[in-house]
mmCIF file of C-alpha atoms in Angstrom:
data_model
loop_
_atom_site.group_PDB
_atom_site.id
_atom_site.type_symbol
_atom_site.label_atom_id
_atom_site.label_comp_id
_atom_site.label_asym_id
_atom_site.label_seq_id
_atom_site.Cartn_x
_atom_site.Cartn_y
_atom_site.Cartn_z
ATOM 1 C CA MET A 1 138.437 21.127 39.212
ATOM 2 C CA ASP A 2 140.660 22.249 36.136
ATOM 3 C CA SER A 3 141.481 18.642 34.742
ATOM 4 C CA PRO A 4 140.377 15.169 34.610
ATOM 5 C CA ALA A 5 143.405 14.368 36.579
ATOM 6 C CA ASP A 6 141.736 16.331 39.543
ATOM 7 C CA ASN A 7 138.664 14.700 39.397
ATOM 8 C CA PRO A 8 139.061 10.892 39.610
ATOM 9 C CA MET A 9 135.418 10.435 38.489
ATOM 10 C CA ASP A 10 135.832 12.183 35.460
ATOM 11 C CA SER A 11 135.215 9.740 32.613
ATOM 12 C CA THR A 12 136.785 8.931 29.184
ATOM 13 C CA ALA A 13 134.717 8.054 26.223
ATOM 14 C CA THR A 14 133.841 4.775 27.466
ATOM 15 C CA ASP A 15 132.573 6.572 30.550
ATOM 16 C CA ARG A 16 135.170 4.826 32.934
ATOM 17 C CA PRO A 17 136.397 6.548 35.361
ATOM 18 C CA VAL A 18 140.487 7.515 34.877
ATOM 19 C CA ASP A 19 141.694 6.139 37.554
ATOM 20 C CA LYS A 20 142.024 2.693 37.008
ATOM 21 C CA ARG A 21 139.535 2.229 40.484
ATOM 22 C CA ASP A 22 136.180 4.074 41.003
ATOM 23 C CA ARG A 23 136.921 6.437 43.783
ATOM 24 C CA ASP A 24 134.668 8.931 45.648
ATOM 25 C CA TYR A 25 135.732 12.675 46.044
ATOM 26 C CA GLU A 26 137.518 11.565 49.505
ATOM 27 C CA GLY A 27 139.575 8.848 47.718
ATOM 28 C CA ARG A 28 137.210 5.891 49.030
ATOM 29 C CA ALA A 29 136.742 2.901 46.511
ATOM 30 C CA ARG A 30 133.241 3.181 45.277
ATOM 31 C CA ASN A 31 131.926 0.942 41.898
ATOM 32 C CA ALA A 32 130.530 3.724 39.705
ATOM 33 C CA ARG A 33 129.320 1.293 36.886
ATOM 34 C CA PRO A 34 125.819 1.441 36.112
ATOM 35 C CA ARG A 35 123.497 -1.608 37.714
ATOM 36 C CA ASP A 36 120.296 -3.783 37.014
ATOM 37 C CA GLY A 37 117.353 -3.891 39.339
ATOM 38 C CA LEU A 38 119.157 -6.826 40.597
ATOM 39 C CA GLY A 39 122.449 -5.134 41.325
ATOM 40 C CA ARG A 40 124.599 -6.461 39.260
ATOM 41 C CA PRO A 41 126.897 -4.230 37.299
ATOM 42 C CA LEU A 42 126.443 -3.364 33.541
ATOM 43 C CA PRO A 43 128.978 -2.318 31.231
ATOM 44 C CA TYR A 44 130.007 1.309 31.950
ATOM 45 C CA GLY A 45 127.807 3.708 29.914
ATOM 46 C CA SER A 46 124.481 1.672 29.949
ATOM 47 C CA HIS A 47 121.803 2.981 31.431
ATOM 48 C CA GLY A 48 120.768 1.169 34.877
ATOM 49 C CA VAL A 49 118.906 1.453 37.682
ATOM 50 C CA PRO A 50 119.130 4.522 40.007
ATOM 51 C CA ARG A 51 121.018 3.585 42.831
ATOM 52 C CA GLN A 52 120.187 4.277 46.279
ATOM 53 C CA PRO A 53 121.530 7.089 48.200
ATOM 54 C CA GLU A 54 124.240 5.664 50.849
ATOM 55 C CA GLY A 55 124.018 6.453 54.500
ATOM 56 C CA LEU A 56 120.420 7.920 54.808
ATOM 57 C CA VAL A 57 118.847 7.920 57.794
ATOM 58 C CA ARG A 58 115.086 7.389 57.677
ATOM 59 C CA ALA A 59 112.290 6.726 60.011
ATOM 60 C CA PRO A 60 111.675 3.089 60.562
ATOM 61 C CA GLU A 61 108.227 3.676 59.241
ATOM 62 C CA ASP A 62 109.941 5.261 56.057
ATOM 63 C CA THR A 63 112.337 2.295 55.756
ATOM 64 C CA VAL A 64 109.862 -0.186 55.822
ATOM 65 C CA ALA A 65 107.922 1.634 53.216
ATOM 66 C CA GLU A 66 110.712 2.336 50.660
ATOM 67 C CA ALA A 67 112.002 -1.361 51.052
ATOM 68 C CA GLN A 68 108.765 -2.377 50.509
ATOM 69 C CA ARG A 69 108.305 -0.226 47.206
ATOM 70 C CA LEU A 70 111.624 -1.410 46.021
ATOM 71 C CA LEU A 71 111.122 -5.236 46.748
ATOM 72 C CA ASP A 72 107.505 -5.167 44.675
ATOM 73 C CA GLU A 73 109.570 -3.107 41.917
ATOM 74 C CA GLY A 74 111.693 -6.328 42.008
ATOM 75 C CA LYS A 75 114.639 -4.452 43.145
ATOM 76 C CA PRO A 76 115.513 -6.703 46.285
ATOM 77 C CA PHE A 77 119.206 -5.238 45.913
ATOM 78 C CA HIS A 78 118.131 -1.684 46.452
ATOM 79 C CA ALA A 79 115.851 -2.971 49.241
ATOM 80 C CA HIS A 80 118.784 -4.593 51.034
ATOM 81 C CA GLU A 81 120.506 -1.072 50.894
ATOM 82 C CA VAL A 82 117.755 0.638 52.705
ATOM 83 C CA PHE A 83 117.409 -1.888 55.369
ATOM 84 C CA GLU A 84 121.143 -1.405 55.544
ATOM 85 C CA ASP A 85 121.208 1.920 56.640
ATOM 86 C CA ALA A 86 118.648 1.539 59.156
ATOM 87 C CA TRP A 87 120.770 -1.295 60.435
ATOM 88 C CA LYS A 88 123.786 0.828 60.866
ATOM 89 C CA ALA A 89 121.935 4.306 61.610
ATOM 90 C CA GLY A 90 119.342 2.903 63.985
ATOM 91 C CA PRO A 91 119.439 1.898 67.913
ATOM 92 C CA GLU A 92 121.698 -1.194 69.079
ATOM 93 C CA GLU A 93 118.394 -3.163 70.191
ATOM 94 C CA GLU A 94 116.950 -2.851 66.265
ATOM 95 C CA ARG A 95 120.363 -3.908 64.638
ATOM 96 C CA GLN A 96 119.550 -7.484 64.292
ATOM 97 C CA LEU A 97 116.182 -6.843 62.855
ATOM 98 C CA TRP A 98 117.324 -4.540 60.110
ATOM 99 C CA ARG A 99 120.385 -6.988 59.407
ATOM 100 C CA GLY A 100 118.078 -9.585 59.199
ATOM 101 C CA LEU A 101 115.953 -7.849 56.843
ATOM 102 C CA ALA A 102 118.811 -7.019 54.909
ATOM 103 C CA GLN A 103 119.725 -10.593 54.451
ATOM 104 C CA LEU A 104 116.327 -11.602 53.459
ATOM 105 C CA ALA A 105 116.617 -8.742 50.563
ATOM 106 C CA VAL A 106 119.989 -10.139 49.368
ATOM 107 C CA GLY A 107 118.515 -13.809 49.584
ATOM 108 C CA LEU A 108 115.969 -12.783 47.265
ATOM 109 C CA THR A 109 118.604 -11.074 45.304
ATOM 110 C CA HIS A 110 120.762 -14.306 44.597
ATOM 111 C CA SER A 111 117.570 -16.266 44.274
ATOM 112 C CA ALA A 112 116.506 -14.152 41.652
ATOM 113 C CA ARG A 113 119.788 -14.507 39.658
ATOM 114 C CA GLY A 114 119.948 -18.107 40.076
ATOM 115 C CA ASN A 115 122.314 -18.664 42.980
ATOM 116 C CA VAL A 116 120.359 -21.605 44.471
ATOM 117 C CA THR A 117 122.815 -22.095 47.863
ATOM 118 C CA GLY A 118 123.767 -18.688 48.395
ATOM 119 C CA GLY A 119 119.998 -17.309 47.908
ATOM 120 C CA ALA A 120 118.531 -20.235 50.171
ATOM 121 C CA ARG A 121 121.305 -19.949 52.920
ATOM 122 C CA LEU A 122 120.621 -16.100 53.222
ATOM 123 C CA LEU A 123 116.806 -16.675 53.103
ATOM 124 C CA ARG A 124 117.228 -18.918 56.169
ATOM 125 C CA ARG A 125 119.868 -17.139 57.960
ATOM 126 C CA GLY A 126 117.824 -13.528 57.911
ATOM 127 C CA ALA A 127 114.548 -15.582 58.420
ATOM 128 C CA GLU A 128 116.206 -16.892 61.644
ATOM 129 C CA ALA A 129 117.505 -13.560 62.693
ATOM 130 C CA VAL A 130 114.116 -11.822 62.502
ATOM 131 C CA THR A 131 112.629 -14.404 64.135
ATOM 132 C CA GLU A 132 115.134 -14.484 67.235
ATOM 133 C CA TRP A 133 115.023 -10.685 67.314
ATOM 134 C CA ALA A 134 111.174 -10.786 67.666
ATOM 135 C CA ALA A 135 111.634 -13.706 70.551
ATOM 136 C CA SER A 136 113.895 -11.419 72.514
ATOM 137 C CA ALA A 137 111.736 -7.794 72.056
ATOM 138 C CA ALA A 138 108.791 -8.396 74.450
ATOM 139 C CA GLY A 139 106.023 -6.656 72.884
ATOM 140 C CA ARG A 140 107.212 -5.778 69.571
ATOM 141 C CA GLU A 141 105.981 -8.907 67.395
ATOM 142 C CA ARG A 142 104.700 -6.122 64.757
ATOM 143 C CA PRO A 143 107.767 -3.602 64.858
ATOM 144 C CA TYR A 144 106.881 -0.746 62.616
ATOM 145 C CA GLY A 145 103.506 -2.686 61.602
ATOM 146 C CA MET A 146 105.734 -5.711 59.993
ATOM 147 C CA ASP A 147 104.536 -9.488 60.540
ATOM 148 C CA LEU A 148 108.021 -10.771 61.215
ATOM 149 C CA GLY A 149 106.502 -14.200 61.397
ATOM 150 C CA SER A 150 104.954 -14.083 58.106
ATOM 151 C CA VAL A 151 108.014 -12.834 56.764
ATOM 152 C CA ALA A 152 110.312 -15.515 58.113
ATOM 153 C CA GLY A 153 107.225 -17.809 56.766
ATOM 154 C CA TRP A 154 107.796 -16.548 53.401
ATOM 155 C CA ALA A 155 111.504 -16.628 53.085
ATOM 156 C CA GLY A 156 111.136 -20.685 54.313
ATOM 157 C CA GLU A 157 108.972 -21.211 51.405
ATOM 158 C CA LEU A 158 111.009 -19.042 48.996
ATOM 159 C CA ALA A 159 114.002 -21.082 50.351
ATOM 160 C CA GLY A 160 112.587 -24.303 49.657
ATOM 161 C CA ASP A 161 111.254 -23.623 46.305
ATOM 162 C CA VAL A 162 115.018 -22.401 45.210
ATOM 163 C CA GLU A 163 116.362 -25.364 46.245
ATOM 164 C CA GLY A 164 113.529 -27.291 44.259
ATOM 165 C CA GLY A 165 114.918 -25.486 41.279
ATOM 166 C CA VAL A 166 111.852 -23.124 41.093
ATOM 167 C CA PRO A 167 112.781 -20.029 39.331
ATOM 168 C CA VAL A 168 112.427 -16.744 40.839
ATOM 169 C CA ASP A 169 110.887 -13.501 39.519
ATOM 170 C CA ALA A 170 111.998 -10.864 42.429
ATOM 171 C CA GLY A 171 109.051 -8.819 42.226
ATOM 172 C CA ALA A 172 106.385 -11.353 42.030
ATOM 173 C CA ARG A 173 107.785 -13.209 44.920
ATOM 174 C CA ALA A 174 108.538 -10.163 47.131
ATOM 175 C CA PRO A 175 107.485 -10.486 50.915
ATOM 176 C CA ARG A 176 104.573 -8.359 52.157
ATOM 177 C CA LEU A 177 106.459 -6.859 55.126
ATOM 178 C CA LEU A 178 103.137 -5.582 56.619
ATOM 179 C CA GLY A 179 101.423 -8.654 56.262
#
């Protein structure tokens, strides 16, 4: 690439991409702004939290371990990206499980950001999804060591707290996926 015009991700003094919209090298829209631990965009040039690589295929046990690490660090937005990768890359029969877990992480994200309605709604939707998945997956009540009953219970309790006006610290209220 010989000039900034050849690379839409080259930046100006403000670290804003030259192109009016952030694009990757294939021309797809991507938001290159740095983000905080809850996934909120920060001003260009700020130091944010490193983002999760997109489209990474992990073994299910590695997905659970990485998501738990991020949840424990108070980064549920980033944990949701890990679950989303499993949802998109995993076998069809597990997609509802991973999608439900991603919804739980997004629900925690919204709750920690102070979005009462969205946070509680996503926590309940995710809990319903993992509960339904466990009920339909005979003999898989603890997939990859996860205690889905406890996770669903955590989500219901947190949703009630959020609706009751209790502030949420994402790291302190992170679920224990493995029980």
